[in-house]
Each structure stands twice: as C-alpha cells, then as structure tokens.
Amino acid sequence: MSETLLEIRGLHVSYTVYGIRHHVLNGINLSVRKGEKIGVIGESGCGKTTTLKSVLKILPENARIEGGDVLFNGKSVLKMNSAELRKLRRTKVSMIFQDPTAALNPVFRIGEQLFDIVNARREEEGKGASKKEIEEEVTELIRQVMLPEPKRVLNSYPFQLSGGMRQRVMIAMALASGRELLLADEPTTNLDVTIQDQILRLIGNIVSERKLSIVLVSHALGAVRRMVDRVYVMYAGTIVEEGPSNSVFGNPKHPYTKMLLASAPKLTGGGISEGIPGRIPDYSNPPPGCRFHPRCPMAAAVCKFKPPRMVEVEKGHKVACYNYYGDDAE
Amino acid sequence: MSEILKVISLTKHFKSSVGIVHAVDDISFSIEEGKTIGLVGESGSGKSTTGHMIAGIYPPTRGKIIFDGVDISVDANKRPLSVKKKIGMVFQDPSTSLNPRQTIEDIISLPLKVHMRITNYAEMRKTVRELLEKVQLPPDFMNRYPRDLGGGERQLVAIARALASEPTLIILDEPTSALDVSVQAKIITTLLKLQKEMGLTYIFITHDLSLMRNVADKVAIMYLGKIYEMADTQNFFEEPLHPYTMMLISSIPTLTDEEEKIKPRGIESLGEIPSAVNPPKGCRFHTRCPFAREECKTNEPKGEKIDGGRIVFCHFWREIKYKLTTNAPEKI
C-alpha cells in the first residue's frame, strides 16, 4: 500500500447567505493515496465542489471552515501561509473546472495563458528557464492533450475553440501546475457523450502515465465508475458510503446509493425507477440524526436523532447506516 | 394504429453572418398515435430545430409537416388554433421557460384561457388544480412562484402547462437534461404514466441514449441536420447498423457489466461535429467515420429500407457490420 497524499479529516464548512448560516459540509473524511483514482458522486448541492475547493483553499468569501483539517503530504493546507499555498497551487495540486469557458481568460491567447502557468511553476520550483524552454513545454502539453493543429490553438482566444477543445486546454493547464494531484470538478458535464468519452480516456491515460492522483467529482455515475479505483458517495454534506468502485457500484449498501444508482436509466432497457422522493435538505436547518432520514424508506426511530457512524461491511467498503450495525457493532 | 404526424423532406436553413446554417436537411419520418419517437444526436445535429418546426416556433425552409391529415408547414401564426392546441411543448430548462413573475396558477391558466375558453374563475382554479394533480404536485403550489420550487417540480409545472390545452402530441426537448438522475426518474415515470392514461404521442429529444432506451418506441439518429439511421428501439440499441450509431452507443459510460456487453466493439469516438455552415460533402459523417472511403466523400448515401420500417443511410453498412462482428476484439 502506498502512502497517503491527501487526507480530509472531519471537515465542517458553512456558508453565510443573507446573514443565515448554512451548515453544508458535516464532517467529511476522505483520503487519497499516491497514484490513486478517487471518485465522488451525489446529487447537485450535496457539497462535492465545496469539498474540492477546500483542498486548494479557494472557497468563496462567505464560506467558513468550522472544523476539521485538510492534510496534503501530512501538512495542513488550512494552516499554510500564503507563500506555502502559492507553492501548493503552482506546483502540486490543480483543478479542472466544469466550465472551461468561465475558467479561461477570454482576453488572452491560449499560448499566453499556458506560458504564464508553466513559467510560474518553474519559478516556484526555483528552476528558471529560457523563453524557448517554456515554449517547448507548452507545445508538449498541447500535444499531450491531443489537440489538433497546436500552432493554431496556441494563437487562438478561448472563444475560437469548441467546447471539447477548451476542455482539453483546461486539462493541459491543470497538468502544467498539478504535478501530484488533479481535482476534476465535473470535467465533462457540458460535453457531448462522444467528446466526454474522448476526454475521460485522455484524463485516464495521462493520470496513469504520470502516476498522478485524481479526485473526480461528477454526477455522471457511469463516467465515475469507469475511471476510478475507489468511490465516495456524498449526501447533504456527509459521506454515506465509500469503497472500491466495483464493490460500491456492483453491490451498493446505503439506501441512498441504492436509490441513486437505480434512478439511472440503463442501456439495456428495463424501465425507470421512481427516483428518490423529496430533495436535498435546507442547510440552514438540516435534519438531525442521519441527514438522509426524511427521504429514506427504511428510516427507523434512531435515525432521526443520532447520526450513524461508518461501519466496514466488506473489505474497504464502509457505510454510514444503522441497517448495517448488526454485523459490526460489537 | 394511425399515423398522427408525418414529416416529408423537412429542411431548415438559417441565415447567419458566416453563411447559411444547414440546421436540418431533407429529413422524413412519421409517428403513430400513442407512441414515442426519439431524436438523438450530438449538439448541433438539428434535433431541437426539428422539434421547433413541428411545434411551430418557425416555419420550415422546405418540406412538409402533416399533422392529423392537415398540412401545418406554414408560419406558426397561420396555423389554425384548433391545430395549435393539439401540439404541446416542454423545454429543456424550466428555470427559463416559466415566467418568474407569474404564479404557477397564472402560468397554467394562460393556455386554458386561450385554447379552452375558460372564463369562469372557479372553473379555472378547479382545472389548474386538476392539472397539478395529474403531474402529482400538491394543489397549494398554485399560489407559489417558480423560484419557490425545485428544478424537478418546475419541470412538472411545465408539463402541466403543456397538458392544459389537451394536446395529442407533445414535443419534449431534453426535458430532464438539466436535472439530477434521481429527479429525472420521477419526471420520466410521470411522463410515461400520462402517455398511457391519455394516449399521448411524444417526440422525445435527448442526447442521453441510456434514457432514450427506456422511453422511446422508435429512434432516429441525427448528425449535422440529417437522419442517418431509424429503427425500433430494441434493434437500434442491440443491433446498430450505422457506424455513427455504433460510435455514439460505444461512448456511453455505463453502470453495469450487462450494459457494457451490448456496446459495439471495435469502434471508438473520434473527432468533433463539424460546422453546419459548410457541412462536409457526400456523407456528412465521413470526416469522423473510421470506415470512410473515397465514395463517401462525394456521394450522399441513400436511405436503404430494411425489415420492419428500419432505414439506414450508409454506403457500406453491410461490410462494416460483417467486419465488426467477425474481427471484433473479445473485450474492450
């Protein structure tokens, strides 16, 4: 077993909106080993993006970390000073955002934006480089993400590229500065299925080649299943289930995971389930106990006041649900 | 079963600053009453434009739309009101298709005033309540605004509004692609239930093939304004004939091994959809087709009818199918 690269311990994050505090993340525990591919799934608004943003400490101003810690290589990201954070963001960890149109600067050419990122990393690493060397690295990055006509792309503004090409540029940028960990926040949500397929294959290949770790956040369940080694299932700011990808997708335990997976239409047909009744709770007044209990068909009395803890049901496969206490509680 | 809608050589070209956009080019299909036809394809394939023409948002450049025996391929405001009320539409994003300053009651009662000639206030409220019931929303939603509802609930309101004029045909343009799967499931089961109860005919537009598998009776796949294959749903998914259909199905990320098994082997997605301003000559798919030959670059394939109303537009589909079924690698 290789060593832990990222560890999120009991993270609590709240947002204040119009003076009302919304308690979103409610004790997230998540770990990523070196070279490991991790997936995070769950409905919109369950805190997936907030979790990722905490790792880079790029939460919006109205967010507050209420407790817990984020450790990268054993060092607390939350306690880093600005020089240490800059180094982390420029050389170790980077993020692929959902919407490359919003993430790329519209008034600079792609080549200029990539140049700056590579240059910043080299400076941070103390490896100054000539203009030519940096340009070579930029060209190499564009080649790696398999963009056709690299010269034209480097001379283009973001609006001159298609959505799929912009996402490839986004990946090239992430590779330029994220030498250890990539955080991919819904990287294919706005893309057609054929382009999604190409982008996922590309990310998968590069991550394996460079022995990077990746956290892939998505509500495209199939995309996560195909990409990752281990998966975390989030509901309303809590981790309800975690385990090896084939175990969680093949044999889900938590009622939420079961209902979520059953909601997805199958390529083999067979009709569609009823979905999950209700919606994600109001975070200004989240339900006590298990946060899923108001929507859970199996909720018992205890679920309404005491949050369940994680129990291991199979090797590496853990679930936070009272239904599984029987085998493990003692 | 009788044909409720027939589309013949339907074409739509838009003028733009860079040239003529060939959004839809010479497509033909028909739907039987009470059935669902699915239009699938990538962004820019012309599936929404097709839906919009049938709904009467803009008239076709050429071709005919025959609804219930009446030619409706005219400007929307020249369509008789009696035909207009029979065609409903649900749009992709319910947060922009519902007026934010109107209550749910206002939103649903407009078609009741225009098409059903309801003027009595008590009757109006009663009808709105019944429509909300049909889509399984509580009656007290009447007094709320769209912003008070979740995405799924808003889409149910849009469906209730579409049902208000008692249509026989409803065009569903990506009705669930802005929603989570857990919410999508609820919308789809409601739509299927309504179809059964009321004998509705659906034109279902989506890019989600797994979803299409579970809702449509017949599927047409579009690429750059043209239909390239049309078949019964089961045949379409289990035995695709056109290389584009195969490419699209093979790109779908799946959740189970059974699904993985039915995906075509020996083909993977390449390239991107080109611009519809100057679509490629010959077969429009040839720039991305791994099997393309010289002939594909010059000659447009003609539709070849195969058993059971199935049709495929490809010069070499037989050879490609043979090649893929005999030389396919065991497992991807």
XYZ file of C-alpha atoms in Angstrom:
662
model
C 0.000 0.000 0.000
C 1.438 3.338 -0.980
C 1.391 6.357 1.250
C -1.387 8.862 1.760
C -1.190 12.008 -0.352
C -4.320 13.844 0.690
C -6.351 13.421 3.797
C -9.509 15.305 4.691
C -10.374 14.837 8.367
C -13.784 15.650 9.816
C -14.194 18.748 7.657
C -17.051 21.100 8.513
C -17.767 24.055 6.228
C -20.606 26.561 6.392
C -21.772 29.360 4.101
C -23.431 32.525 5.295
C -26.137 33.743 2.930
C -28.139 36.866 3.840
C -26.960 36.529 7.417
C -28.160 32.959 7.730
C -25.598 30.264 8.305
C -25.918 27.184 6.108
C -24.089 24.232 7.558
C -23.073 22.388 4.385
C -20.146 20.033 4.977
C -20.806 17.981 8.058
C -17.654 16.079 8.925
C -16.149 14.845 5.653
C -13.458 12.164 5.845
C -11.695 11.364 2.613
C -8.253 10.120 1.756
C -6.271 9.745 -1.452
C -3.138 7.646 -1.743
C -0.339 8.350 -4.187
C -1.384 7.289 -7.681
C -4.940 6.559 -6.611
C -8.035 7.496 -8.625
C -10.899 8.589 -6.420
C -14.492 9.382 -7.414
C -17.082 11.411 -5.519
C -20.737 11.058 -6.506
C -24.007 12.534 -5.259
C -26.828 14.847 -6.309
C -26.308 18.548 -7.085
C -25.904 20.601 -3.957
C -24.528 17.835 -1.754
C -21.166 19.556 -1.199
C -18.935 17.852 -3.766
C -17.488 21.068 -5.158
C -17.128 22.618 -1.691
C -15.036 19.611 -0.682
C -12.712 20.052 -3.661
C -12.377 23.785 -3.157
C -11.377 23.255 0.473
C -8.360 21.260 -0.699
C -6.966 24.266 -2.573
C -8.386 26.690 -0.012
C -10.247 28.574 -2.728
C -13.634 28.701 -1.014
C -15.700 31.857 -1.603
C -15.608 34.636 0.988
C -18.878 33.730 2.635
C -17.585 30.256 3.458
C -16.187 29.384 6.851
C -14.285 26.310 7.907
C -15.910 25.282 11.146
C -13.718 22.344 11.977
C -11.566 19.530 10.735
C -8.446 19.660 8.640
C -7.058 19.052 5.168
C -3.644 17.443 5.062
C -1.529 17.323 1.932
C 1.556 15.174 2.309
C 0.939 15.357 6.037
C 0.917 19.160 6.139
C -2.205 21.154 6.996
C -3.399 23.136 3.971
C -5.724 25.169 6.167
C -2.787 26.432 8.251
C -0.483 27.244 5.326
C 0.701 30.801 4.850
C 0.268 32.496 1.502
C 3.729 31.548 0.205
C 3.132 27.884 1.024
C -0.337 27.985 -0.551
C 1.067 29.548 -3.688
C 3.635 26.820 -3.930
C 0.947 24.155 -3.441
C -1.251 25.626 -6.163
C 1.552 26.327 -8.599
C 3.417 23.056 -8.353
C 1.458 20.276 -6.666
C -2.325 20.423 -6.925
C -4.524 21.793 -9.680
C -8.167 21.786 -10.572
C -10.048 21.091 -13.801
C -13.218 23.143 -13.669
C -16.606 22.235 -15.059
C -16.976 25.158 -17.408
C -13.785 25.965 -19.302
C -15.447 28.999 -20.870
C -15.662 30.596 -17.451
C -12.298 29.295 -16.253
C -10.195 30.530 -19.171
C -9.375 34.203 -19.523
C -11.241 35.448 -22.597
C -8.791 38.241 -23.482
C -5.558 36.264 -23.583
C -4.473 33.759 -26.200
C -4.278 30.112 -25.100
C -0.499 30.146 -25.629
C -0.046 33.140 -23.326
C -2.156 31.617 -20.573
C -0.258 28.328 -20.691
C 3.079 30.150 -20.830
C 2.273 32.009 -17.605
C 1.322 28.860 -15.763
C 4.425 26.938 -16.813
C 6.593 29.948 -16.025
C 5.031 30.332 -12.574
C 5.651 26.696 -11.738
C 9.261 26.859 -12.888
C 9.868 29.988 -10.837
C 8.324 28.378 -7.799
C 10.482 25.310 -8.219
C 13.495 27.576 -8.486
C 14.165 26.328 -11.977
C 14.337 29.437 -14.080
C 14.063 28.709 -17.763
C 14.527 30.482 -21.039
C 11.550 31.562 -23.090
C 12.340 28.840 -25.563
C 12.320 26.073 -22.952
C 8.959 27.202 -21.615
C 7.517 27.382 -25.098
C 8.724 23.863 -25.721
C 6.969 22.640 -22.599
C 3.769 24.445 -23.635
C 3.844 22.775 -27.043
C 4.470 19.435 -25.392
C 1.438 19.933 -23.130
C -0.782 20.775 -26.093
C 0.479 17.662 -27.837
C -0.255 15.511 -24.791
C -3.893 16.557 -24.660
C -4.105 15.624 -28.348
C -5.260 18.952 -29.674
C -5.161 19.059 -33.455
C -3.265 21.968 -35.082
C -1.292 23.019 -31.962
C 0.007 26.198 -33.612
C -3.478 27.464 -34.342
C -4.707 26.548 -30.849
C -1.861 28.398 -29.138
C -2.640 31.500 -31.165
C -6.381 31.328 -30.509
C -8.556 33.039 -27.966
C -10.815 30.703 -25.960
C -13.945 31.706 -27.914
C -12.356 30.465 -31.128
C -12.268 26.880 -29.861
C -15.049 24.330 -29.459
C -16.193 23.181 -26.008
C -14.254 19.925 -26.278
C -11.076 21.740 -27.310
C -11.432 24.242 -24.465
C -11.734 21.374 -22.013
C -8.528 19.870 -23.440
C -6.802 23.222 -22.926
C -8.114 23.241 -19.348
C -6.556 19.805 -18.809
C -3.245 20.983 -20.284
C -3.287 23.868 -17.805
C -4.045 21.562 -14.911
C -1.146 19.321 -15.956
C 1.192 22.284 -16.146
C 0.870 23.035 -12.456
C -0.598 19.911 -10.844
C 2.342 17.590 -10.625
C 0.868 15.388 -7.891
C -2.896 15.731 -7.585
C -5.641 16.685 -10.041
C -9.047 17.763 -8.781
C -11.572 17.325 -11.593
C -14.892 19.028 -10.911
C -17.473 17.689 -13.388
C -14.964 17.879 -16.245
C -17.347 16.514 -18.885
C -20.781 17.720 -17.818
C -21.223 20.260 -20.603
C -19.910 17.996 -23.337
C -21.475 15.568 -25.776
C -21.159 11.902 -24.942
C -18.651 11.266 -27.754
C -16.455 14.129 -26.548
C -16.928 13.064 -22.930
C -15.650 9.630 -23.903
C -12.547 11.125 -25.533
C -11.835 13.464 -22.604
C -12.208 10.722 -19.986
C -9.914 8.418 -21.943
C -7.398 11.244 -22.182
C -7.508 12.064 -18.468
C -7.281 8.361 -17.593
C -4.228 7.819 -19.784
C -2.377 10.896 -18.592
C -3.070 10.191 -14.928
C -1.722 6.648 -15.287
C 1.281 7.728 -17.367
C 2.352 10.452 -14.978
C 1.365 8.430 -11.880
C -0.816 11.298 -10.672
C -3.615 11.027 -8.156
C -7.032 12.294 -9.141
C -10.272 13.145 -7.396
C -13.072 13.061 -9.958
C -16.305 14.692 -8.860
C -19.313 14.085 -11.035
C -22.957 13.282 -11.063
C -22.366 11.306 -14.268
C -22.312 7.984 -12.469
C -21.140 5.898 -15.409
C -18.196 8.202 -16.029
C -17.033 7.804 -12.418
C -17.454 4.037 -12.448
C -15.239 3.675 -15.468
C -12.473 5.970 -14.234
C -11.799 5.382 -10.554
C -10.398 2.835 -8.096
C -12.380 3.966 -5.070
C -15.566 5.962 -4.758
C -17.168 8.110 -2.062
C -20.928 8.687 -2.053
C -21.984 12.054 -0.624
C -25.369 13.115 0.590
C -26.111 16.553 2.035
C -22.567 17.240 3.197
C -21.873 13.803 4.646
C -20.113 10.733 3.281
C -22.669 7.943 3.425
C -20.680 5.201 1.717
C -17.176 4.532 0.458
C -15.404 1.596 -1.068
C -13.759 0.068 -4.110
C -15.521 1.211 -7.275
C -16.746 -2.213 -8.400
C -17.993 -3.030 -4.922
C -19.949 0.222 -4.472
C -21.405 0.224 -7.985
C -21.954 -3.534 -8.094
C -23.229 -4.008 -4.567
C -24.348 -0.703 -3.045
C -25.246 -0.776 0.643
C -26.642 2.576 1.723
C -30.315 3.157 0.832
C -29.304 6.463 -0.797
C -26.662 4.838 -3.008
C -29.113 2.094 -3.955
C -31.817 4.562 -4.928
C -29.391 6.851 -6.747
C -27.970 4.022 -8.851
C -31.444 2.627 -9.532
C -32.527 6.062 -10.833
C -30.004 5.938 -13.660
C -31.537 4.643 -16.895
C -29.872 1.502 -18.232
C -28.652 0.986 -21.768
C -30.173 -2.467 -21.642
C -33.661 -1.020 -21.001
C -35.959 -2.418 -18.341
C -37.744 0.806 -17.441
C -37.022 3.532 -14.933
C -37.342 3.586 -11.159
C -39.419 6.130 -9.283
C -36.311 8.087 -8.318
C -35.787 9.499 -4.819
C -38.704 11.393 -3.313
C -38.107 14.853 -1.823
C -34.967 16.876 -2.249
C -31.675 17.839 -0.592
C -32.417 19.433 2.802
C -32.303 23.103 3.661
C -28.779 23.561 5.027
C -29.791 26.374 7.343
C -31.774 23.826 9.315
C -30.564 20.362 8.327
C -32.388 17.337 9.722
C -30.852 15.943 12.939
C -29.546 12.396 13.024
C -28.883 10.858 9.639
C -29.342 13.673 7.143
C -30.971 11.282 4.693
C -33.705 10.078 7.054
C -36.539 12.324 5.722
C -36.156 10.736 2.271
C -35.229 7.229 3.422
C -37.825 4.459 3.055
C -36.050 2.436 5.744
C -35.669 5.160 8.378
C -36.127 3.961 11.952
C -36.607 5.967 15.145
C -32.874 6.120 15.941
C -32.076 7.645 12.506
C -33.967 10.792 13.466
C -31.757 11.918 16.314
C -28.359 10.198 16.206
C -26.097 10.300 13.171
C -24.804 6.834 12.222
C -21.056 6.243 12.133
C -19.183 4.466 9.356
C -19.013 0.686 9.682
C -16.992 -1.608 7.471
C -19.224 -4.196 5.799
C -16.748 -5.681 3.369
C -13.044 -5.153 2.917
C -12.608 -1.419 2.383
C -16.335 -0.949 1.806
C -17.834 1.236 4.535
C -21.322 2.563 5.045
C -22.919 5.001 7.487
C -26.306 3.428 8.096
C -27.980 1.784 11.096
C -29.133 -1.084 8.891
C -25.590 -2.388 8.923
C -24.841 -2.026 12.621
C -25.914 -5.597 13.359
C -22.850 -7.316 11.940
C -20.247 -4.889 13.151
C -21.450 -3.034 16.214
C -19.922 -5.350 18.779
C -52.597 2.424 -35.382
C -52.870 5.564 -37.400
C -50.113 7.970 -38.222
C -50.600 11.205 -36.310
C -47.621 13.069 -37.708
C -45.725 12.767 -40.951
C -42.676 14.809 -41.844
C -41.604 14.831 -45.502
C -38.259 16.205 -46.745
C -38.195 18.706 -43.918
C -35.448 21.329 -44.295
C -34.437 24.362 -42.287
C -31.669 26.751 -43.257
C -30.825 29.782 -41.143
C -29.030 32.803 -42.495
C -26.105 33.905 -40.388
C -23.220 36.329 -40.744
C -20.885 33.486 -41.739
C -23.172 31.828 -44.272
C -26.174 29.572 -44.433
C -26.526 27.183 -41.499
C -27.864 23.866 -42.714
C -29.630 23.036 -39.466
C -31.965 20.383 -40.860
C -31.631 18.952 -44.359
C -34.254 16.811 -46.043
C -35.415 14.514 -43.284
C -38.542 12.334 -43.335
C -40.209 10.286 -40.621
C -43.626 9.533 -39.196
C -45.112 8.689 -35.790
C -48.047 6.513 -34.852
C -50.573 7.752 -32.371
C -49.774 6.957 -28.747
C -46.119 6.156 -29.462
C -42.827 7.891 -28.722
C -40.265 8.694 -31.359
C -36.836 9.637 -30.079
C -34.498 12.035 -31.826
C -30.899 11.593 -30.679
C -27.618 13.126 -31.736
C -24.865 15.433 -30.521
C -25.276 19.180 -30.060
C -25.665 20.773 -33.459
C -27.300 17.749 -35.063
C -30.579 19.580 -35.704
C -32.787 17.612 -33.339
C -34.118 20.648 -31.480
C -34.633 22.569 -34.739
C -36.795 19.682 -35.947
C -38.860 19.835 -32.761
C -39.210 23.606 -33.010
C -40.504 23.404 -36.586
C -43.131 20.854 -35.623
C -44.144 22.987 -32.648
C -44.491 25.962 -34.996
C -41.808 28.170 -33.485
C -40.564 28.843 -37.025
C -41.673 27.515 -40.424
C -39.579 25.064 -42.461
C -37.491 26.314 -45.390
C -38.746 23.385 -47.457
C -40.717 20.219 -46.910
C -43.979 19.332 -45.286
C -45.305 18.632 -41.810
C -48.624 16.775 -41.901
C -50.419 16.609 -38.558
C -53.666 14.652 -38.366
C -54.035 14.951 -42.139
C -53.580 18.753 -42.101
C -50.549 20.422 -43.700
C -49.098 22.626 -40.965
C -45.823 23.530 -42.669
C -46.825 27.186 -42.677
C -45.896 30.113 -40.493
C -46.997 29.431 -36.930
C -49.420 32.337 -36.798
C -51.188 30.969 -39.879
C -51.840 27.639 -38.194
C -55.462 27.172 -37.185
C -55.967 27.497 -33.415
C -57.645 24.086 -33.388
C -54.348 22.529 -34.555
C -52.115 24.657 -32.334
C -53.820 23.476 -29.173
C -53.208 19.859 -30.125
C -49.409 20.257 -30.085
C -47.681 20.925 -26.771
C -44.058 21.570 -25.953
C -41.805 21.157 -22.907
C -38.425 22.894 -22.980
C -35.097 21.873 -21.513
C -34.629 24.427 -18.783
C -37.685 25.077 -16.609
C -35.982 27.984 -14.873
C -36.108 29.988 -18.111
C -39.279 28.583 -19.686
C -41.502 29.691 -16.795
C -42.175 33.388 -16.229
C -40.540 34.239 -12.870
C -43.079 36.977 -12.116
C -46.158 34.823 -12.535
C -47.601 32.375 -10.055
C -47.977 28.741 -11.066
C -51.714 29.429 -11.413
C -51.081 32.276 -13.877
C -48.668 30.129 -15.838
C -51.015 27.188 -16.238
C -54.170 29.238 -16.777
C -52.938 31.088 -19.883
C -53.422 28.143 -22.256
C -56.749 27.466 -20.530
C -57.927 30.981 -21.427
C -56.593 30.905 -24.977
C -57.426 27.379 -26.010
C -60.097 26.081 -23.665
C -62.061 29.366 -23.476
C -62.434 29.085 -19.718
C -63.538 32.432 -18.329
C -65.182 31.426 -15.081
C -62.705 31.932 -12.206
C -63.884 28.991 -10.094
C -63.739 26.650 -13.055
C -60.280 27.935 -13.913
C -58.959 27.206 -10.428
C -60.545 23.791 -10.457
C -58.929 22.948 -13.804
C -55.498 24.187 -12.673
C -55.833 22.051 -9.557
C -56.684 19.011 -11.668
C -53.701 19.608 -13.927
C -51.365 19.856 -10.939
C -52.848 16.624 -9.636
C -52.150 14.941 -12.969
C -48.441 15.680 -12.601
C -48.548 14.761 -8.899
C -47.953 18.200 -7.476
C -49.872 19.436 -4.419
C -52.692 21.913 -5.244
C -51.270 24.640 -2.969
C -48.419 25.095 -5.468
C -50.889 27.283 -7.398
C -50.052 30.311 -5.321
C -46.299 29.912 -5.464
C -43.739 31.321 -7.848
C -41.297 29.246 -9.933
C -38.410 30.331 -7.665
C -40.097 28.580 -4.726
C -39.888 25.219 -6.475
C -37.053 22.776 -7.128
C -35.889 22.032 -10.669
C -37.912 18.834 -10.935
C -41.073 20.476 -9.605
C -40.689 23.326 -12.092
C -40.421 20.862 -14.947
C -43.633 19.191 -13.719
C -45.320 22.615 -13.863
C -44.089 22.999 -17.456
C -45.616 19.611 -18.234
C -48.913 20.608 -16.599
C -48.934 23.756 -18.738
C -48.320 21.691 -21.880
C -51.237 19.428 -20.922
C -53.643 22.331 -20.333
C -54.808 22.647 -23.933
C -55.484 18.886 -24.115
C -52.865 18.156 -26.771
C -52.426 14.850 -28.564
C -48.761 15.419 -29.453
C -46.123 16.729 -27.053
C -42.603 17.685 -28.056
C -40.195 17.058 -25.180
C -36.939 18.869 -25.860
C -34.334 17.488 -23.415
C -36.893 17.663 -20.597
C -34.574 16.201 -17.962
C -31.039 17.075 -19.014
C -30.822 19.945 -16.515
C -31.846 17.641 -13.645
C -30.229 15.061 -11.368
C -30.892 11.399 -12.213
C -32.884 10.979 -9.006
C -35.233 13.767 -10.136
C -35.162 12.741 -13.785
C -36.558 9.328 -12.814
C -39.631 10.976 -11.286
C -40.268 13.189 -14.349
C -39.892 10.280 -16.753
C -42.202 7.950 -14.829
C -44.795 10.745 -14.699
C -44.497 11.321 -18.455
C -44.844 7.609 -19.211
C -47.857 7.314 -16.928
C -49.564 10.302 -18.576
C -48.878 8.851 -22.006
C -50.556 5.602 -21.046
C -53.564 7.264 -19.426
C -54.193 9.889 -22.080
C -52.909 8.185 -25.231
C -50.375 10.948 -25.846
C -47.817 10.875 -28.652
C -44.329 12.082 -27.790
C -41.423 13.405 -29.788
C -38.609 12.906 -27.306
C -35.420 14.821 -27.982
C -32.356 13.936 -25.933
C -28.650 13.314 -26.199
C -28.856 10.705 -23.417
C -29.010 7.337 -25.143
C -29.490 5.315 -21.952
C -32.567 7.402 -21.226
C -33.787 7.019 -24.805
C -33.572 3.242 -24.499
C -36.169 3.390 -21.742
C -38.682 5.844 -23.209
C -38.842 5.583 -26.997
C -40.586 3.097 -29.266
C -38.642 4.193 -32.291
C -35.353 6.110 -32.506
C -33.945 8.329 -35.255
C -30.310 9.368 -35.014
C -29.373 12.746 -36.462
C -25.989 14.121 -37.490
C -25.449 17.593 -38.981
C -29.086 18.008 -39.972
C -29.647 14.560 -41.432
C -31.162 11.347 -40.172
C -28.643 8.528 -40.617
C -30.497 5.631 -39.074
C -34.001 4.969 -37.819
C -35.188 1.781 -36.137
C -37.304 0.274 -33.393
C -35.658 0.965 -30.064
C -34.583 -2.592 -29.354
C -32.996 -3.097 -32.781
C -31.411 0.321 -32.641
C -29.565 -0.471 -29.424
C -28.908 -4.162 -29.796
C -28.006 -4.233 -33.456
C -26.971 -0.773 -34.630
C -26.140 -0.620 -38.337
C -24.735 2.838 -38.997
C -21.155 3.493 -37.843
C -22.287 6.747 -36.204
C -24.907 4.921 -34.156
C -22.213 2.457 -33.106
C -19.816 5.245 -32.184
C -22.416 7.024 -30.106
C -23.531 3.896 -28.256
C -19.951 2.813 -27.610
C -19.207 6.197 -25.975
C -21.798 5.835 -23.224
C -20.372 5.331 -19.741
C -22.380 2.544 -18.134
C -23.161 1.342 -14.640
C -23.270 -2.431 -15.074
C -21.398 -5.166 -16.913
C -24.573 -6.225 -18.749
C -24.746 -2.782 -20.328
C -21.090 -2.939 -21.218
C -21.761 -6.152 -23.135
C -24.222 -4.640 -25.592
C -21.893 -1.811 -26.560
C -20.457 -2.230 -30.062
C -16.814 -3.317 -30.153
C -14.016 -2.245 -32.415
C -15.127 1.384 -32.730
C -14.413 4.371 -30.540
C -15.300 8.025 -30.712
C -13.114 10.277 -32.823
C -13.149 13.965 -33.723
C -15.895 16.515 -33.272
C -19.021 17.502 -35.139
C -18.067 19.980 -37.927
C -19.793 23.296 -38.574
C -23.251 23.212 -40.136
C -22.364 26.244 -42.248
C -20.361 24.232 -44.759
C -21.267 20.654 -43.977
C -18.934 18.031 -45.499
C -19.873 16.850 -48.988
C -21.111 13.323 -49.593
C -21.897 11.536 -46.348
C -21.648 14.258 -43.697
C -20.215 11.787 -41.216
C -17.255 10.827 -43.398
C -14.804 13.164 -41.623
C -15.194 11.154 -38.406
C -16.008 7.732 -39.787
C -13.205 5.189 -39.317
C -14.544 3.227 -42.309
C -14.914 6.113 -44.775
C -13.729 5.592 -48.371
C -13.468 7.793 -51.435
C -17.092 7.213 -52.375
C -18.293 8.565 -49.006
C -16.593 11.905 -49.687
C -18.537 12.556 -52.874
C -21.772 10.577 -52.908
C -24.517 11.158 -50.425
C -25.809 7.792 -49.181
C -29.426 6.962 -49.990
C -31.711 5.500 -47.387
C -31.878 1.737 -47.524
C -35.030 0.200 -46.113
C -34.587 -2.962 -44.100
C -37.241 -5.100 -42.414
C -39.767 -3.545 -40.092
C -39.601 0.123 -41.069
C -35.901 0.263 -40.359
C -33.810 2.580 -42.505
C -30.065 3.231 -42.713
C -28.091 5.779 -44.740
C -24.639 4.302 -45.320
C -22.905 3.010 -48.448
C -21.071 0.221 -46.704
C -23.113 -0.747 -43.653
C -23.179 -4.448 -44.582
C -19.400 -4.696 -44.901
C -18.814 -2.700 -41.715
C -21.185 -4.882 -39.747
C -19.522 -8.016 -41.105
C -16.092 -6.700 -40.298
C -17.006 -5.699 -36.748
C -18.834 -8.895 -35.865
C -16.069 -11.198 -37.124
C -12.886 -9.341 -36.210
C -14.044 -7.652 -33.051
C -11.699 -7.951 -30.083
C -13.094 -10.018 -27.216
C -13.320 -7.310 -24.612
C -12.571 -3.632 -24.528
